[in-house]
mmCIF file of C-alpha atoms in Angstrom:
data_model
loop_
_atom_site.group_PDB
_atom_site.id
_atom_site.type_symbol
_atom_site.label_atom_id
_atom_site.label_comp_id
_atom_site.label_asym_id
_atom_site.label_seq_id
_atom_site.Cartn_x
_atom_site.Cartn_y
_atom_site.Cartn_z
ATOM 1 C CA MET A 1 68.941 16.656 62.356
ATOM 2 C CA ASN A 2 72.664 17.348 62.067
ATOM 3 C CA THR A 3 71.895 20.327 59.795
ATOM 4 C CA THR A 4 69.429 21.779 62.320
ATOM 5 C CA TYR A 5 71.949 21.286 65.124
ATOM 6 C CA ALA A 6 74.717 22.964 63.116
ATOM 7 C CA VAL A 7 72.474 25.929 62.216
ATOM 8 C CA ALA A 8 71.408 26.330 65.883
ATOM 9 C CA CYS A 9 75.047 26.289 67.043
ATOM 10 C CA ALA A 10 76.022 28.805 64.360
ATOM 11 C CA LEU A 11 73.137 31.123 65.349
ATOM 12 C CA LEU A 12 74.114 30.820 69.012
ATOM 13 C CA ILE A 13 77.754 31.700 68.292
ATOM 14 C CA VAL A 14 76.816 34.640 66.027
ATOM 15 C CA SER A 15 74.287 36.046 68.524
ATOM 16 C CA GLY A 16 76.863 35.745 71.338
ATOM 17 C CA ALA A 17 79.390 37.653 69.225
ATOM 18 C CA VAL A 18 76.844 40.375 68.385
ATOM 19 C CA ILE A 19 75.876 40.794 72.040
ATOM 20 C CA ALA A 20 79.530 40.943 73.119
ATOM 21 C CA ALA A 21 80.373 43.509 70.430
ATOM 22 C CA GLY A 22 77.438 45.741 71.388
ATOM 23 C CA ALA A 23 78.072 45.623 75.147
ATOM 24 C CA PRO A 24 79.545 48.833 76.603
ATOM 25 C CA LYS A 25 83.208 48.529 77.453
ATOM 26 C CA SER A 26 84.213 48.654 81.113
ATOM 27 C CA ASN A 27 85.406 52.074 82.304
ATOM 28 C CA ALA A 28 87.654 50.516 84.944
ATOM 29 C CA ARG A 29 90.752 50.857 82.770
ATOM 30 C CA THR A 30 89.978 54.198 81.132
ATOM 31 C CA GLU A 31 88.853 56.188 84.199
ATOM 32 C CA PRO A 32 91.352 56.800 86.987
ATOM 33 C CA ARG A 33 90.462 55.472 90.407
ATOM 34 C CA SER A 34 88.810 58.020 92.590
ATOM 35 C CA GLY A 35 90.385 58.786 95.959
ATOM 36 C CA VAL A 36 90.708 56.095 98.585
ATOM 37 C CA PRO A 37 89.629 52.464 97.934
ATOM 38 C CA ARG A 38 86.308 51.304 99.375
ATOM 39 C CA TYR A 39 87.809 48.320 101.238
ATOM 40 C CA GLY A 40 91.168 47.641 102.835
ATOM 41 C CA MET A 41 93.701 49.575 104.871
ATOM 42 C CA VAL A 42 95.756 52.641 103.936
ATOM 43 C CA VAL A 43 98.243 54.653 106.000
ATOM 44 C CA TYR A 44 98.978 58.338 105.400
ATOM 45 C CA SER A 45 101.941 59.954 107.133
ATOM 46 C CA ASP A 46 104.185 63.003 107.192
ATOM 47 C CA LEU A 47 106.306 61.787 110.117
ATOM 48 C CA CYS A 48 109.792 63.271 110.075
ATOM 49 C CA VAL A 49 112.795 63.707 112.359
ATOM 50 C CA ASN A 50 114.122 67.079 113.514
ATOM 51 C CA PRO A 51 117.794 67.006 112.475
ATOM 52 C CA GLN A 52 118.821 69.237 115.410
ATOM 53 C CA SER A 53 117.029 67.522 118.296
ATOM 54 C CA GLY A 54 116.363 64.058 116.857
ATOM 55 C CA GLU A 55 112.689 64.295 117.903
ATOM 56 C CA PHE A 56 109.811 63.180 115.701
ATOM 57 C CA GLY A 57 107.428 65.628 114.061
ATOM 58 C CA GLY A 58 104.219 65.214 112.069
ATOM 59 C CA GLN A 59 101.293 62.838 112.188
ATOM 60 C CA ARG A 60 100.091 59.467 110.915
ATOM 61 C CA ILE A 61 96.555 58.383 109.996
ATOM 62 C CA THR A 62 95.639 54.725 109.529
ATOM 63 C CA LEU A 63 92.291 54.266 107.759
ATOM 64 C CA GLN A 64 90.687 50.814 107.819
ATOM 65 C CA ARG A 65 87.657 50.324 105.585
ATOM 66 C CA PHE A 66 85.312 47.423 106.239
ATOM 67 C CA ALA A 67 81.874 46.618 104.828
ATOM 68 C CA GLU A 68 80.173 47.574 108.109
ATOM 69 C CA VAL A 69 82.234 50.561 109.278
ATOM 70 C CA ASP A 70 85.339 52.684 108.657
ATOM 71 C CA THR A 71 87.860 53.150 111.485
ATOM 72 C CA VAL A 72 90.781 55.555 111.990
ATOM 73 C CA ILE A 73 93.820 55.293 114.240
ATOM 74 C CA TYR A 74 95.438 58.713 114.687
ATOM 75 C CA GLU A 75 98.978 59.430 115.899
ATOM 76 C CA TYR A 76 100.679 62.796 116.277
ATOM 77 C CA THR A 77 103.894 64.093 117.762
ATOM 78 C CA ALA A 78 104.804 66.525 120.493
ATOM 79 C CA GLY A 79 108.463 65.613 120.830
ATOM 80 C CA GLY A 80 107.691 61.892 120.936
ATOM 81 C CA LEU A 81 105.092 59.920 119.033
ATOM 82 C CA SER A 82 101.735 59.859 120.840
ATOM 83 C CA TRP A 83 99.878 56.738 121.843
ATOM 84 C CA PRO A 84 97.538 55.721 119.024
ATOM 85 C CA ILE A 85 94.126 57.342 119.400
ATOM 86 C CA VAL A 86 91.086 55.500 118.060
ATOM 87 C CA ALA A 87 88.911 58.112 116.359
ATOM 88 C CA SER A 88 85.171 58.412 116.705
ATOM 89 C CA ASP A 89 82.637 59.705 114.204
ATOM 90 C CA VAL A 90 84.637 58.544 111.148
ATOM 91 C CA ASN A 91 83.011 59.646 107.894
ATOM 92 C CA VAL A 92 84.406 58.940 104.419
ATOM 93 C CA ASP A 93 82.722 60.392 101.361
ATOM 94 C CA PRO A 94 81.021 57.574 99.337
ATOM 95 C CA ARG A 95 83.188 58.557 96.339
ATOM 96 C CA GLY A 96 86.353 58.252 98.469
ATOM 97 C CA LYS A 97 87.373 61.871 97.896
ATOM 98 C CA MET A 98 87.232 63.327 101.424
ATOM 99 C CA MET A 99 86.902 62.342 105.089
ATOM 100 C CA TYR A 100 86.646 63.678 108.621
ATOM 101 C CA PHE A 101 86.923 62.145 112.080
ATOM 102 C CA THR A 102 86.956 63.216 115.721
ATOM 103 C CA VAL A 103 89.741 62.526 118.220
ATOM 104 C CA GLN A 104 90.070 63.117 121.955
ATOM 105 C CA PRO A 105 93.750 63.454 122.944
ATOM 106 C CA ALA A 106 94.659 62.563 126.531
ATOM 107 C CA GLU A 107 95.549 66.199 127.082
ATOM 108 C CA GLY A 108 93.529 68.883 125.340
ATOM 109 C CA GLU A 109 90.103 69.251 123.840
ATOM 110 C CA GLU A 110 88.264 67.021 121.412
ATOM 111 C CA ARG A 111 88.845 68.086 117.839
ATOM 112 C CA THR A 112 87.719 67.209 114.345
ATOM 113 C CA ILE A 113 90.263 66.547 111.613
ATOM 114 C CA SER A 114 89.223 66.688 107.977
ATOM 115 C CA GLY A 115 90.917 66.426 104.616
ATOM 116 C CA LYS A 116 90.737 65.516 100.953
ATOM 117 C CA PHE A 117 92.278 62.604 99.075
ATOM 118 C CA SER A 118 94.087 63.170 95.782
ATOM 119 C CA PRO A 119 92.319 61.631 92.746
ATOM 120 C CA ASP A 120 94.741 58.684 92.757
ATOM 121 C CA GLY A 121 94.623 58.303 96.560
ATOM 122 C CA ALA A 122 98.386 58.918 96.892
ATOM 123 C CA THR A 123 98.044 61.882 99.280
ATOM 124 C CA LEU A 124 95.704 63.159 101.975
ATOM 125 C CA THR A 125 95.657 66.962 102.301
ATOM 126 C CA LEU A 126 94.391 68.038 105.708
ATOM 127 C CA ASP A 127 92.414 71.216 106.262
ATOM 128 C CA GLY A 128 94.429 73.875 108.043
ATOM 129 C CA GLY A 129 98.020 74.755 107.306
ATOM 130 C CA TYR A 130 101.541 73.643 108.099
ATOM 131 C CA CYS A 131 102.963 75.580 111.076
ATOM 132 C CA GLY A 132 99.708 77.554 111.298
ATOM 133 C CA ASP A 133 100.176 79.016 107.789
ATOM 134 C CA GLU A 134 97.012 78.426 105.763
ATOM 135 C CA THR A 135 98.902 78.926 102.482
ATOM 136 C CA VAL A 136 101.106 75.859 103.078
ATOM 137 C CA PRO A 137 98.907 72.725 103.050
ATOM 138 C CA MET A 138 99.561 69.707 105.266
ATOM 139 C CA LYS A 139 100.031 66.817 102.830
ATOM 140 C CA LEU A 140 100.357 63.287 104.147
ATOM 141 C CA ALA A 141 101.712 60.758 101.664
ATOM 142 C CA LYS A 142 100.335 57.237 101.349
ATOM 143 C CA MET A 143 102.810 54.843 102.944
ATOM 144 C CA ARG A 144 104.093 52.054 100.718
ATOM 145 C CA ASP A 145 107.396 51.162 102.381
ATOM 146 C CA PHE A 146 106.857 50.658 106.116
ATOM 147 C CA GLY A 147 110.528 49.883 106.733
ATOM 148 C CA ARG A 148 111.732 53.239 105.360
ATOM 149 C CA LYS A 149 113.352 55.678 107.802
ATOM 150 C CA ALA A 150 111.581 58.989 108.390
ATOM 151 C CA GLY A 151 113.057 61.936 106.498
ATOM 152 C CA ALA A 152 114.170 65.274 107.929
ATOM 153 C CA CYS A 153 111.485 67.743 109.010
ATOM 154 C CA ARG A 154 111.189 70.868 106.928
ATOM 155 C CA PRO A 155 111.405 74.208 108.734
ATOM 156 C CA CYS A 156 108.317 76.351 109.186
ATOM 157 C CA PRO A 157 107.969 78.982 106.448
ATOM 158 C CA ALA A 158 108.583 82.631 107.354
ATOM 159 C CA SER A 159 105.443 84.443 108.474
ATOM 160 C CA ARG A 160 103.727 86.313 105.659
ATOM 161 C CA THR A 161 101.566 88.567 107.828
ATOM 162 C CA LYS A 162 102.137 92.307 107.407
ATOM 163 C CA PRO A 163 102.028 94.735 110.340
ATOM 164 C CA ALA A 164 99.045 97.066 110.559
ATOM 165 C CA ALA A 165 99.539 100.199 108.484
ATOM 166 C CA ILE A 166 100.021 103.523 110.275
ATOM 167 C CA PRO A 167 98.573 106.562 108.469
ATOM 168 C CA HIS A 168 101.284 108.510 106.617
ATOM 169 C CA GLY A 169 102.981 111.178 108.733
ATOM 170 C CA GLU A 170 101.360 110.079 111.996
ATOM 171 C CA GLU A 171 102.985 108.523 114.983
ATOM 172 C CA ILE A 172 100.997 106.690 117.604
ATOM 173 C CA LYS A 173 101.979 107.853 121.099
ATOM 174 C CA PRO A 174 100.120 107.103 124.301
ATOM 175 C CA GLU A 175 98.843 110.312 125.930
ATOM 176 C CA GLY A 176 100.563 111.441 129.118
ATOM 177 C CA GLU A 177 103.151 108.651 129.006
ATOM 178 C CA THR A 178 106.615 108.441 127.640
ATOM 179 C CA PRO A 179 106.746 106.225 124.617
ATOM 180 C CA VAL A 180 107.980 102.742 125.337
ATOM 181 C CA PRO A 181 109.882 101.028 122.565
ATOM 182 C CA PRO A 182 107.969 98.022 121.313
ATOM 183 C CA GLU A 183 109.142 94.610 122.396
ATOM 184 C CA PRO A 184 110.712 92.585 119.643
ATOM 185 C CA PRO A 185 108.362 89.899 118.367
ATOM 186 C CA ALA A 186 108.869 86.421 119.759
ATOM 187 C CA PRO A 187 110.834 84.259 117.337
ATOM 188 C CA LEU A 188 108.797 81.797 115.362
ATOM 189 C CA PRO A 189 109.325 78.156 116.262
ATOM 190 C CA LYS A 190 111.640 76.531 113.754
ATOM 191 C CA TRP A 191 109.954 73.130 113.854
ATOM 192 C CA GLU A 192 106.349 72.209 114.368
ATOM 193 C CA PRO A 193 106.173 69.846 117.357
ATOM 194 C CA ALA A 194 102.453 69.088 117.063
ATOM 195 C CA PRO A 195 99.824 69.419 114.329
ATOM 196 C CA PRO A 196 97.741 72.601 114.373
ATOM 197 C CA SER A 197 94.312 72.268 115.904
ATOM 198 C CA GLN A 198 91.298 72.090 113.646
ATOM 199 C CA GLY A 199 87.627 72.918 114.171
#
């Protein structure tokens, strides 16, 4: 009986080793995490301080992910930091790569804000552009140090729009009127006090 018991134990150990060796290895360590985690809370922010006026600029998005629902608390600046706005219609892609939500500021129209998470979830890039320039994306970094002071705001980039071309050799003059010199364009704001509106 001892021989049978020993053979059964040996077969059990060998079969366990064979099964373990043939099992596919977990991809958790080899594949990078995708976007934002499924559960927990993350805060994305680009809040900064205008070095000339000392006023805040930028926005902050707090995403809370629960089993039942995802919630967003949105804050933006217009000189001072706004009251937190609880967003409605929060939708996060099942893969954690993109999201959108709707907010209703106390002043102004309801608007939808959307963006994409970086593959490692370290940044949230919002649709639209910084200072109204679509070529400069609005990137909000994932907050890790909540005691850190806000950095200095970066100035708006120079406008890249070109004036409309006038056909060569022609001058546009209103008929029957003396030409009026064009007004100089209004200077661009140096700092963005509030985020640009989206859809």
